[in-house]
XYZ file of C-alpha atoms in Angstrom:
729
model
C 0.000 0.000 0.000
C 2.754 2.465 1.019
C 4.761 1.636 -2.107
C 1.751 2.330 -4.293
C 1.131 5.638 -2.542
C 4.789 6.592 -2.935
C 4.732 5.774 -6.633
C 1.507 7.709 -7.146
C 2.927 10.694 -5.259
C 6.147 10.713 -7.273
C 4.204 10.355 -10.503
C 2.007 13.260 -9.511
C 4.994 15.521 -8.794
C 6.718 14.412 -11.990
C 3.593 15.148 -14.011
C 3.329 18.565 -12.391
C 6.936 19.420 -13.254
C 6.466 18.044 -16.765
C 3.377 20.207 -17.257
C 5.225 23.262 -15.910
C 8.058 22.692 -18.369
C 5.708 22.336 -21.340
C 4.072 25.680 -20.463
C 7.164 27.371 -19.081
C 6.487 30.895 -20.349
C 2.905 30.868 -19.100
C 4.019 29.579 -15.696
C 6.776 32.176 -15.394
C 4.533 35.089 -16.393
C 1.752 33.889 -14.065
C 4.285 33.547 -11.247
C 5.568 37.066 -11.862
C 2.026 38.460 -11.808
C 1.279 36.571 -8.598
C 4.526 37.859 -7.062
C 3.643 41.429 -8.045
C 0.173 41.186 -6.524
C 1.622 39.530 -3.416
C 4.201 42.276 -3.041
C 1.534 44.975 -3.337
C -0.728 43.218 -0.832
C 2.129 42.804 1.637
C 3.295 46.404 1.320
C -0.207 47.787 1.907
C -1.500 45.407 4.569
C 1.376 43.957 6.605
C 1.695 45.478 10.088
C 4.753 45.573 12.295
C 3.985 44.818 15.941
C 6.788 46.186 18.088
C 5.049 45.599 21.412
C 7.355 43.154 23.202
C 4.767 42.497 25.924
C 2.761 40.416 23.473
C 5.558 37.916 22.850
C 4.110 35.609 25.496
C 0.491 34.567 25.857
C -1.731 37.007 27.706
C -3.359 34.008 29.410
C -0.294 33.366 31.566
C -0.777 34.333 35.213
C 2.100 36.803 35.315
C 0.842 38.453 32.124
C -2.632 38.753 33.626
C -1.171 40.427 36.722
C 0.807 42.813 34.530
C -2.255 43.621 32.423
C -4.316 44.353 35.544
C -1.641 46.770 36.771
C -1.520 48.537 33.399
C -5.284 48.836 33.295
C -5.366 50.325 36.786
C -2.355 52.600 36.196
C -1.966 53.162 32.450
C 0.371 56.106 33.015
C 3.093 53.710 34.230
C 3.412 51.922 30.870
C 5.638 52.703 27.893
C 7.416 55.556 29.609
C 10.499 57.488 28.634
C 12.818 58.265 31.526
C 14.674 61.496 30.807
C 17.860 61.362 32.873
C 19.319 64.822 33.421
C 22.836 65.133 34.827
C 24.132 68.596 35.623
C 27.577 69.808 36.548
C 25.799 71.095 39.660
C 22.555 70.271 41.428
C 21.272 73.729 40.486
C 21.792 73.183 36.769
C 20.050 69.813 36.970
C 17.105 71.386 38.824
C 16.724 74.263 36.386
C 17.064 71.973 33.374
C 14.428 69.552 34.667
C 11.956 72.332 35.417
C 12.425 73.969 32.016
C 12.225 70.734 30.039
C 9.194 69.407 31.934
C 7.391 72.712 31.388
C 8.129 72.598 27.659
C 6.989 68.987 27.263
C 3.740 69.626 29.139
C 2.983 72.144 26.429
C 2.747 69.341 23.852
C -0.147 67.126 25.037
C -0.633 65.798 21.523
C 2.701 64.021 21.788
C 2.976 63.369 25.529
C 0.099 61.979 27.586
C 1.788 62.489 30.912
C 4.844 64.366 32.187
C 5.957 63.599 35.751
C 8.853 65.527 37.276
C 9.087 64.248 40.875
C 11.454 66.938 42.163
C 9.619 69.653 40.277
C 6.105 68.795 41.448
C 4.641 71.936 43.126
C 3.412 69.874 46.084
C 6.873 68.477 46.784
C 8.612 71.811 46.185
C 6.282 73.418 48.716
C 6.345 70.646 51.312
C 9.759 69.112 50.694
C 11.211 70.350 53.997
C 8.601 68.309 55.877
C 10.247 65.111 54.630
C 13.543 65.949 56.379
C 14.030 64.605 59.873
C 13.718 67.210 62.584
C 17.449 67.513 63.334
C 18.437 68.036 59.687
C 15.634 70.541 59.244
C 16.838 72.490 62.264
C 20.419 72.560 60.960
C 19.252 73.779 57.551
C 17.140 76.539 59.060
C 20.087 77.661 61.222
C 22.286 77.978 58.122
C 19.572 79.943 56.339
C 19.149 82.264 59.290
C 22.898 82.940 59.355
C 22.766 83.818 55.658
C 19.588 85.915 55.928
C 21.210 89.302 55.326
C 23.347 87.907 52.518
C 20.348 86.336 50.753
C 18.150 89.380 51.291
C 20.593 91.674 49.502
C 21.166 89.200 46.670
C 17.428 88.704 46.290
C 17.038 92.442 45.661
C 20.113 92.711 43.429
C 21.125 89.326 41.893
C 24.041 90.795 39.938
C 27.808 91.134 40.304
C 27.158 94.529 41.863
C 24.905 92.972 44.481
C 27.229 90.023 45.143
C 30.388 92.098 45.445
C 28.540 94.656 47.552
C 27.364 92.104 50.099
C 30.797 90.450 50.164
C 32.460 93.810 50.801
C 30.071 94.337 53.708
C 30.798 90.854 55.047
C 34.555 91.382 54.812
C 34.310 94.748 56.550
C 32.612 92.946 59.447
C 34.514 89.666 59.209
C 35.591 89.896 62.830
C 31.905 89.788 63.830
C 30.812 87.233 61.257
C 28.539 84.612 62.738
C 29.976 81.910 60.543
C 33.435 82.533 59.061
C 33.287 79.065 57.496
C 30.207 80.036 55.472
C 31.887 83.236 54.278
C 35.025 81.313 53.386
C 32.972 78.896 51.306
C 31.373 81.754 49.340
C 34.731 83.468 48.755
C 36.236 80.205 47.518
C 33.275 79.738 45.184
C 33.916 83.187 43.670
C 37.599 82.317 43.273
C 36.690 79.012 41.626
C 34.455 80.839 39.159
C 37.204 83.334 38.329
C 39.723 80.534 37.812
C 37.246 78.719 35.554
C 36.727 81.902 33.536
C 40.473 82.281 33.044
C 40.915 78.602 32.131
C 37.873 78.529 29.866
C 36.122 75.807 31.855
C 32.331 75.706 32.093
C 32.098 75.637 35.920
C 29.048 77.263 37.504
C 28.560 77.989 41.209
C 26.066 75.734 42.986
C 24.067 77.917 45.367
C 22.174 74.950 46.746
C 25.537 73.503 47.745
C 26.525 76.770 49.422
C 23.224 77.021 51.286
C 22.718 73.361 52.083
C 26.249 72.186 52.675
C 28.133 69.612 50.634
C 25.894 67.615 48.297
C 26.566 64.110 47.055
C 27.403 63.620 43.389
C 24.168 61.688 42.852
C 22.193 64.792 43.799
C 23.232 66.313 40.486
C 20.807 64.009 38.709
C 17.121 64.542 37.978
C 14.712 62.150 36.287
C 11.558 63.102 34.394
C 9.082 60.388 33.422
C 7.041 61.060 30.303
C 4.472 58.860 28.616
C 4.482 59.450 24.856
C 1.736 58.543 22.440
C 3.108 55.487 20.624
C 2.161 54.055 17.249
C 2.824 50.318 17.421
C 2.016 49.980 13.725
C 5.277 51.813 13.084
C 8.697 50.227 13.190
C 9.777 53.144 15.399
C 6.764 53.999 17.609
C 8.714 56.265 19.982
C 10.885 58.046 17.426
C 8.808 61.254 17.220
C 8.640 61.633 20.993
C 12.347 60.966 21.475
C 13.314 63.356 18.692
C 11.058 66.040 20.180
C 12.636 65.678 23.622
C 16.140 66.029 22.210
C 15.139 68.934 19.983
C 13.413 70.698 22.885
C 16.459 70.217 25.106
C 18.723 71.807 22.505
C 16.338 74.731 22.007
C 16.409 75.352 25.776
C 20.202 75.333 25.780
C 20.408 72.077 27.750
C 23.632 70.841 26.191
C 26.942 69.424 27.377
C 28.594 72.778 26.708
C 26.084 74.338 29.110
C 26.877 71.785 31.820
C 23.819 69.581 31.275
C 23.637 66.068 29.879
C 20.324 64.644 28.650
C 19.897 60.886 28.183
C 16.828 58.777 27.461
C 16.006 55.337 28.793
C 12.908 53.477 29.982
C 10.744 50.947 28.194
C 9.989 53.105 25.152
C 13.616 54.084 24.306
C 14.856 50.570 25.100
C 12.346 49.079 22.685
C 13.016 51.814 20.125
C 16.756 51.184 20.097
C 16.170 47.435 20.166
C 13.982 47.803 17.084
C 16.696 49.805 15.377
C 19.156 47.034 16.238
C 16.730 44.394 14.957
C 16.086 46.287 11.725
C 19.790 46.860 11.189
C 20.614 43.283 12.152
C 17.956 41.792 9.902
C 19.101 43.972 7.022
C 22.710 42.931 7.500
C 21.734 39.287 8.018
C 19.600 39.301 4.867
C 22.330 40.883 2.755
C 25.046 38.611 4.158
C 22.843 35.532 3.754
C 21.946 36.397 0.165
C 25.555 37.266 -0.680
C 26.924 34.036 0.765
C 24.245 32.039 -1.025
C 25.141 33.767 -4.290
C 28.857 33.066 -3.802
C 28.112 29.449 -2.909
C 25.926 28.974 -5.970
C 28.452 30.548 -8.333
C 31.252 28.453 -6.878
C 29.317 25.220 -6.702
C 27.220 25.351 -9.855
C 29.521 27.402 -12.107
C 26.497 28.303 -14.208
C 25.176 31.880 -14.242
C 21.906 30.658 -15.750
C 21.286 28.204 -12.918
C 22.220 30.836 -10.348
C 19.821 33.321 -11.950
C 17.036 30.714 -12.000
C 17.588 29.927 -8.316
C 17.593 33.618 -7.348
C 14.372 34.312 -9.267
C 12.781 31.320 -7.551
C 14.046 32.454 -4.153
C 12.754 36.025 -4.510
C 9.325 34.930 -5.738
C 8.997 32.399 -2.934
C 10.017 35.005 -0.376
C 7.394 37.464 -1.658
C 4.705 34.767 -1.621
C 5.633 33.816 1.950
C 5.422 37.443 3.062
C 1.965 37.667 1.480
C 0.948 34.460 3.272
C 2.143 35.976 6.565
C 0.092 39.088 5.860
C -3.012 37.051 5.049
C -2.839 34.583 7.944
C -1.081 36.388 10.799
C -1.410 39.972 9.639
C 1.723 41.214 11.353
C 5.381 40.593 12.014
C 6.763 40.716 15.537
C 10.368 41.118 16.636
C 10.960 37.383 16.246
C 8.914 36.539 13.167
C 10.782 39.149 11.097
C 13.541 36.523 10.984
C 11.459 34.350 8.627
C 13.186 35.944 5.613
C 16.677 34.806 6.631
C 15.407 31.304 7.406
C 13.571 31.152 4.091
C 16.648 32.148 2.090
C 18.757 29.301 3.427
C 16.141 26.557 3.282
C 14.606 27.518 -0.060
C 17.992 27.598 -1.762
C 18.734 24.206 -0.235
C 15.673 22.756 -1.986
C 16.723 24.415 -5.229
C 20.276 23.099 -5.080
C 18.994 19.550 -4.662
C 16.719 19.944 -7.668
C 19.211 21.525 -10.097
C 21.952 19.063 -9.233
C 19.598 16.185 -9.934
C 18.609 17.797 -13.228
C 22.283 18.103 -14.175
C 22.788 14.443 -13.425
C 19.873 13.526 -15.668
C 21.072 15.892 -18.419
C 24.133 13.684 -18.864
C 21.780 10.912 -20.002
C 18.930 12.884 -21.616
C 18.929 14.616 -25.012
C 17.629 17.921 -23.568
C 16.859 19.731 -20.339
C 13.153 19.155 -20.968
C 13.728 15.424 -21.201
C 15.776 15.504 -17.972
C 13.109 17.227 -15.912
C 10.665 14.365 -15.387
C 13.191 11.770 -14.212
C 14.895 14.425 -12.042
C 11.599 15.332 -10.384
C 10.792 11.650 -9.934
C 14.118 11.061 -8.237
C 14.269 14.042 -5.923
C 10.641 14.882 -5.097
C 10.316 12.411 -2.236
C 13.426 13.702 -0.482
C 12.402 17.330 -0.948
C 8.927 16.743 0.435
C 10.385 14.873 3.392
C 12.780 17.766 4.117
C 9.955 20.309 3.848
C 7.688 18.326 6.172
C 10.466 17.776 8.727
C 11.397 21.473 8.764
C 7.734 22.516 8.965
C 7.111 20.192 11.921
C 10.005 21.816 13.778
C 8.540 25.269 13.167
C 4.937 24.270 13.876
C 5.974 22.647 17.166
C 5.796 26.074 18.846
C 2.108 26.507 18.026
C 0.774 24.824 21.203
C 3.172 26.785 23.450
C 2.691 30.095 25.247
C 5.529 31.671 23.269
C 3.300 33.646 20.892
C 6.177 35.467 19.222
C 7.899 32.240 18.228
C 4.602 30.522 17.411
C 3.873 33.232 14.838
C 7.318 32.662 13.354
C 6.481 28.962 13.275
C 3.287 29.571 11.300
C 5.073 31.754 8.754
C 8.317 29.799 8.426
C 6.626 26.380 8.581
C 4.186 27.301 5.839
C 7.061 28.939 4.005
C 8.701 25.541 3.641
C 5.830 24.343 1.462
C 5.781 27.630 -0.440
C 9.518 27.240 -1.051
C 9.006 23.678 -2.256
C 6.178 24.770 -4.551
C 8.368 27.543 -5.983
C 11.262 25.172 -6.578
C 8.987 22.680 -8.360
C 7.272 25.392 -10.407
C 9.276 28.555 -11.041
C 12.680 26.855 -11.070
C 11.846 24.241 -13.747
C 10.192 26.920 -15.885
C 13.281 29.139 -15.677
C 15.581 26.231 -16.502
C 13.549 25.350 -19.597
C 13.407 28.960 -20.806
C 17.140 29.476 -20.171
C 18.609 25.954 -20.192
C 22.033 25.532 -18.587
C 24.915 24.408 -20.762
C 25.946 20.788 -20.646
C 29.036 20.449 -18.471
C 30.862 17.824 -16.567
C 29.552 19.446 -13.422
C 27.178 16.617 -12.640
C 29.887 14.011 -12.974
C 32.194 16.107 -10.797
C 29.531 16.390 -8.100
C 28.957 12.676 -8.271
C 32.677 11.998 -7.969
C 33.013 14.334 -4.982
C 30.008 12.785 -3.256
C 31.295 9.288 -3.952
C 34.703 10.236 -2.588
C 33.179 11.544 0.623
C 31.103 8.399 1.066
C 34.216 6.293 0.514
C 36.159 8.319 3.094
C 33.411 7.942 5.689
C 33.312 4.193 5.119
C 37.083 3.798 5.420
C 37.201 5.783 8.686
C 33.879 4.698 10.159
C 35.326 3.481 13.496
C 37.344 6.642 14.032
C 34.377 8.874 13.199
C 32.114 7.006 15.614
C 34.796 7.092 18.313
C 35.305 10.846 18.012
C 31.541 11.376 18.034
C 31.173 9.332 21.230
C 33.981 11.262 22.954
C 32.458 14.590 21.960
C 29.028 13.445 23.142
C 30.390 12.378 26.531
C 32.277 15.663 26.910
C 29.155 17.629 26.043
C 27.105 15.596 28.513
C 29.649 16.288 31.260
C 29.592 20.018 30.573
C 25.827 20.327 30.156
C 25.096 20.771 33.909
C 27.209 23.934 33.776
C 24.941 25.531 31.197
C 23.010 28.421 32.747
C 19.929 29.984 31.234
C 20.158 33.752 31.482
C 16.536 34.871 31.610
C 17.251 38.596 32.022
C 16.395 40.204 28.661
C 18.540 43.204 29.535
C 21.624 41.070 28.916
C 20.500 40.533 25.324
C 20.380 44.229 24.560
C 23.084 46.197 22.802
C 25.197 47.779 25.546
C 26.525 50.381 23.145
C 23.122 52.102 22.951
C 22.344 55.127 25.101
C 19.220 53.656 26.688
C 21.007 50.523 27.910
C 24.069 52.395 29.159
C 21.835 54.834 31.023
C 19.794 52.019 32.548
C 22.928 50.319 33.861
C 24.029 53.691 35.219
C 20.738 54.018 37.107
C 21.137 50.498 38.458
C 24.322 51.591 40.173
C 22.210 53.687 42.555
C 19.768 51.823 44.778
C 17.415 54.824 44.794
C 17.020 54.784 41.003
C 17.376 51.062 40.252
C 14.398 50.103 38.056
C 14.048 46.488 39.213
C 11.206 46.954 41.688
C 8.109 44.808 42.138
C 4.525 46.064 42.156
C 1.548 44.757 44.088
C -2.081 45.768 43.678
C -4.095 45.902 46.895
C -7.882 46.047 46.801
C -8.154 48.969 49.237
C -6.342 50.997 51.873
C -6.730 48.394 54.615
C -5.391 45.618 52.400
C -2.500 47.856 51.355
C -1.499 48.507 54.968
C -1.604 44.797 55.777
C 0.474 43.894 52.717
C 2.957 46.671 53.441
C 3.596 45.388 56.956
C 4.057 41.801 55.770
C 6.263 42.763 52.829
C 8.530 45.007 54.904
C 9.100 42.079 57.261
C 10.762 40.107 54.449
C 14.592 40.052 54.564
C 14.822 40.597 50.799
C 12.684 43.757 50.918
C 14.324 47.089 51.678
C 11.192 49.239 51.671
C 7.659 49.533 50.328
C 6.505 52.782 48.758
C 2.815 53.605 48.966
C 0.692 56.729 48.706
C 0.760 57.071 52.509
C 4.530 57.682 52.381
C 3.854 61.075 50.813
C 2.215 62.291 54.018
C 5.132 63.517 56.197
C 5.393 62.471 59.810
C 5.978 64.700 62.877
C 4.448 67.618 61.045
C 3.614 69.761 64.053
C 7.208 70.313 65.212
C 8.540 70.640 61.673
C 5.908 73.179 60.698
C 6.806 75.233 63.766
C 10.464 75.297 62.689
C 9.535 76.217 59.111
C 7.128 78.917 60.282
C 9.799 80.592 62.391
C 12.193 80.496 59.448
C 9.519 81.932 57.158
C 8.920 84.866 59.507
C 12.601 85.699 59.260
C 13.297 84.906 55.614
C 10.196 85.599 53.531
C 10.028 89.388 54.013
C 13.619 89.651 52.841
C 13.188 87.239 49.932
C 10.015 88.923 48.723
C 11.411 92.467 48.694
C 11.166 94.094 45.240
C 14.214 93.810 42.988
C 16.131 96.900 42.022
C 17.109 97.672 38.443
C 20.042 95.705 37.067
C 23.253 97.719 36.741
C 24.690 98.634 33.374
C 28.106 97.389 32.269
C 29.889 100.469 33.578
C 28.449 100.080 37.095
C 29.313 96.381 37.058
C 32.907 97.239 36.154
C 33.069 99.763 38.991
C 31.707 97.198 41.477
C 34.311 94.664 40.325
C 37.202 97.105 40.744
C 35.977 98.274 44.153
C 35.785 94.691 45.390
C 39.203 93.831 43.987
C 40.710 96.966 45.541
C 39.240 96.029 48.925
C 40.793 92.565 48.647
C 44.148 94.142 47.774
C 44.017 96.314 50.906
C 43.168 93.299 53.084
C 46.053 91.352 51.597
C 48.532 94.174 52.185
C 47.091 95.179 55.571
C 45.246 92.224 57.165
C 42.377 93.217 59.419
C 42.420 91.905 62.970
C 39.974 89.066 63.375
C 40.233 87.973 59.761
C 43.284 85.750 60.157
C 41.300 82.595 59.388
C 40.138 84.173 56.126
C 43.543 85.474 55.020
C 44.508 82.521 52.752
C 41.088 82.611 51.135
C 41.192 86.387 50.647
C 44.681 86.144 49.133
C 43.564 83.404 46.760
C 40.476 85.375 45.657
C 42.520 88.553 45.148
C 44.993 86.605 43.012
C 42.237 85.028 40.916
C 40.422 88.313 40.294
C 43.732 90.053 39.633
C 44.477 87.686 36.750
C 41.073 88.444 35.236
C 40.845 91.150 32.569
C 37.550 92.918 33.418
C 36.187 93.414 29.920
C 32.429 93.666 29.423
C 32.216 90.138 28.000
C 34.374 88.713 30.774
C 32.293 90.293 33.526
C 29.061 89.110 31.911
C 30.454 85.594 31.720
C 31.633 85.765 35.334
C 28.189 86.947 36.417
C 26.613 83.996 34.621
C 28.975 81.579 36.352
C 28.313 83.090 39.757
C 24.630 83.967 39.688
C 22.775 82.210 36.857
C 21.422 79.510 39.173
C 20.672 81.794 42.140
C 17.141 82.931 41.118
C 15.961 79.337 40.894
C 17.303 78.554 44.359
C 15.716 81.640 45.875
C 12.389 80.725 44.287
C 12.667 77.166 45.605
C 13.444 78.546 49.061
C 10.398 80.842 48.950
C 8.151 77.929 47.994
C 9.574 75.600 50.647
C 8.922 78.173 53.379
C 5.211 78.140 52.495
C 4.722 74.547 53.672
C 1.494 73.707 55.468
C -0.207 70.717 57.095
C -0.526 67.747 54.742
C -3.161 65.019 54.847
C -3.802 62.259 52.343
C -6.539 64.228 50.604
C -4.081 67.068 49.908
C -1.898 64.959 47.624
C -2.039 66.146 43.993
C -3.398 63.982 41.147
C 0.118 63.593 39.742
C 1.066 61.577 42.839
C -2.330 60.146 43.718
C -2.836 58.711 40.255
C 0.434 56.781 40.410
C -0.547 54.903 43.563
C -4.363 54.884 43.747
C -6.484 53.506 40.903
C -9.888 54.750 39.824
C -11.530 51.783 41.556
C -9.681 52.468 44.803
C -6.891 49.945 44.245
C -3.605 50.756 45.935
C -0.268 50.192 44.221
C 2.675 49.212 46.376
C 6.172 49.565 44.930
C 8.584 47.105 46.532
C 12.320 47.832 46.622
C 14.723 44.893 47.016
C 17.412 44.881 49.689
C 19.854 42.932 47.493
C 21.338 43.458 44.053
C 18.699 41.723 41.949
C 20.860 41.966 38.838
C 22.292 38.718 40.195
C 20.008 35.822 39.332
C 20.195 34.199 42.753
C 19.085 37.399 44.468
C 16.455 38.078 41.804
C 14.849 34.657 42.225
C 14.933 34.938 46.012
C 13.370 38.398 45.965
C 10.570 37.286 43.624
C 9.930 34.099 45.590
C 9.732 35.985 48.892
C 7.409 38.665 47.541
C 5.117 36.058 45.999
C 4.779 34.241 49.312
C 3.042 37.371 50.605
C 1.528 38.621 47.327
C 1.145 35.838 44.727
C -0.297 38.360 42.272
C 2.795 40.595 42.382
C 4.130 41.948 39.104
C 6.852 44.347 37.968
C 10.145 43.811 36.169
C 11.676 41.212 38.543
C 8.544 39.048 38.540
C 8.071 39.320 34.778
C 11.721 38.483 34.064
C 11.645 35.311 36.164
C 8.204 34.161 34.986
C 8.907 34.954 31.330
C 12.162 33.015 31.494
C 10.344 29.996 32.889
C 7.674 30.290 30.171
C 10.325 30.401 27.438
C 12.097 27.316 28.790
C 8.762 25.527 29.024
C 7.913 26.480 25.427
C 11.184 25.109 24.080
C 10.781 21.907 26.069
C 7.304 21.377 24.597
C 8.513 22.202 21.085
C 11.472 19.838 21.416
C 9.201 17.036 22.595
C 6.823 17.567 19.660
C 9.484 17.819 16.983
């Protein structure tokens, strides 16, 4: 029975090829028309799905948890994190405020703009989040600088600065804090030295007022949610380009002491897509080039090579049209079908043309050689196509949707490739028959020689294979599956480099877990249980934005406000012209010269600083441009700090209902759900710590989600999918 079926099948294929050859021109023209229509249909209907979340089935538990979080808090998805690093904390603050304000003015491109440090609520009530001792120390420093700040608030120019410094130096023996004065004088000297050297240094007034600041405090992060078009191969490109363009227009450049970088899910996916597109383009070109070289070297017949390339291109277009018709889209994995198709389709074609060349040695013409060639090779080709298709289709019953879609396209593409090689290829060979050569005999001789060699060295080959198999088996337990997708990304891209930079700081590390609680009571219970876990550092909830010990802190702030606000809110006087600025500079420098030549009693501790400042200013040529540049270095960030100080002194009692929508909406859903953000106590970039953190959190909150949970669960789903596919195939 099986023999009869095999004979009937081979006869059917042979008859098909024979019919194709007898109507070669009709077949070729019809194939070209079909390819043209397929190309048009693909170009106008095929979508590109760049949403990486959809790579795994939405029915998986961890995907369901993630979807629920996104539905409750849509503003947390597909964000761009704008990382702003300034040479000083002041420059970072001013840059973040200016950029956030500009982006909020483009709601058509950005759904949400969240600047944590620039939120009015936090600027007004930020002092309440300090502990009482630190708040008291800060207020004491501000009180000591009250006269200094009052004068600068009225006249924030070189005239005002030099005037208040002259007054301070005249009374240096009675100065309440010589150390504070010394710090200001050194800052002026630093600015003068930078002006002479051509460096871009700018004085940090927040550092002068608030003591030494850590380097990490020079960083600000703005979270923006752009409007993405997932039908585009670059859904975030417009938003990212707008952010960069806006930053340049605001003067937020490296030359101005500000560095702007983009990371977050949207830029990471955008740059990954660029890498995929570039990689697929390179892979396609390299694959096609190598195939062409192989064909020219192996077949030594331009006509056969041309026939194979025409067949390959038509088959590829038909497969793309099939993908458009059946799946409707390409994802980041299924775009690889083209490279797979090139290699496997050409393999079918090589088998066919070599068999035809063998038959041509015995037949009077290429037409006469076609039927016996098809009869001889059709069974093997069909078997290869079926075997390859089974391997691809084996992913269909798995949860790996991205690979399953590739399986549908590539598996079906095997039969399309076979059809093309049994239709287009024979027609091309009949229309442009290859010359008779000894190529077939040479191939036969080479193949026979290889078979003979394998037979003569059979024992050695088997022995080497066994040794290699045993060695591989011994090493296999050492194989480790790295399930962190971040390690697959291109580390040369800005988004990945920036993300790793953020991971170096535990306060900005993005690997945090999220838990949805049904209500406030459930959130409090979960918070207590989660914070008891050894792998949990802290849990952030909406309640954390209500400061504690408010009564005492408000009393301290109120007393500071009574002292500071009248001075800070005094009207500004007119800015001096260039001539007055030059006079103020010379008067200050002359006073320093007198103090250097005739030190004042009580200023001994300031003498080295005064001498240094006099030397620095003495080396400065006080041209108009130089003095303007010096003023910018010394005072450009002062107005922003004075404004921030005014706002912070207006703090008032805070209850939960006072929290603004920008904060409330990130932690409380429309149905009353509470989001808890869980920070790990260990470095979860290490797999052992990551698994332990996820396992611990899930013992308390099985429905937890967030990057750590998704990474672990997705890795397990991928391994499971490959195990199922391997078992099927």
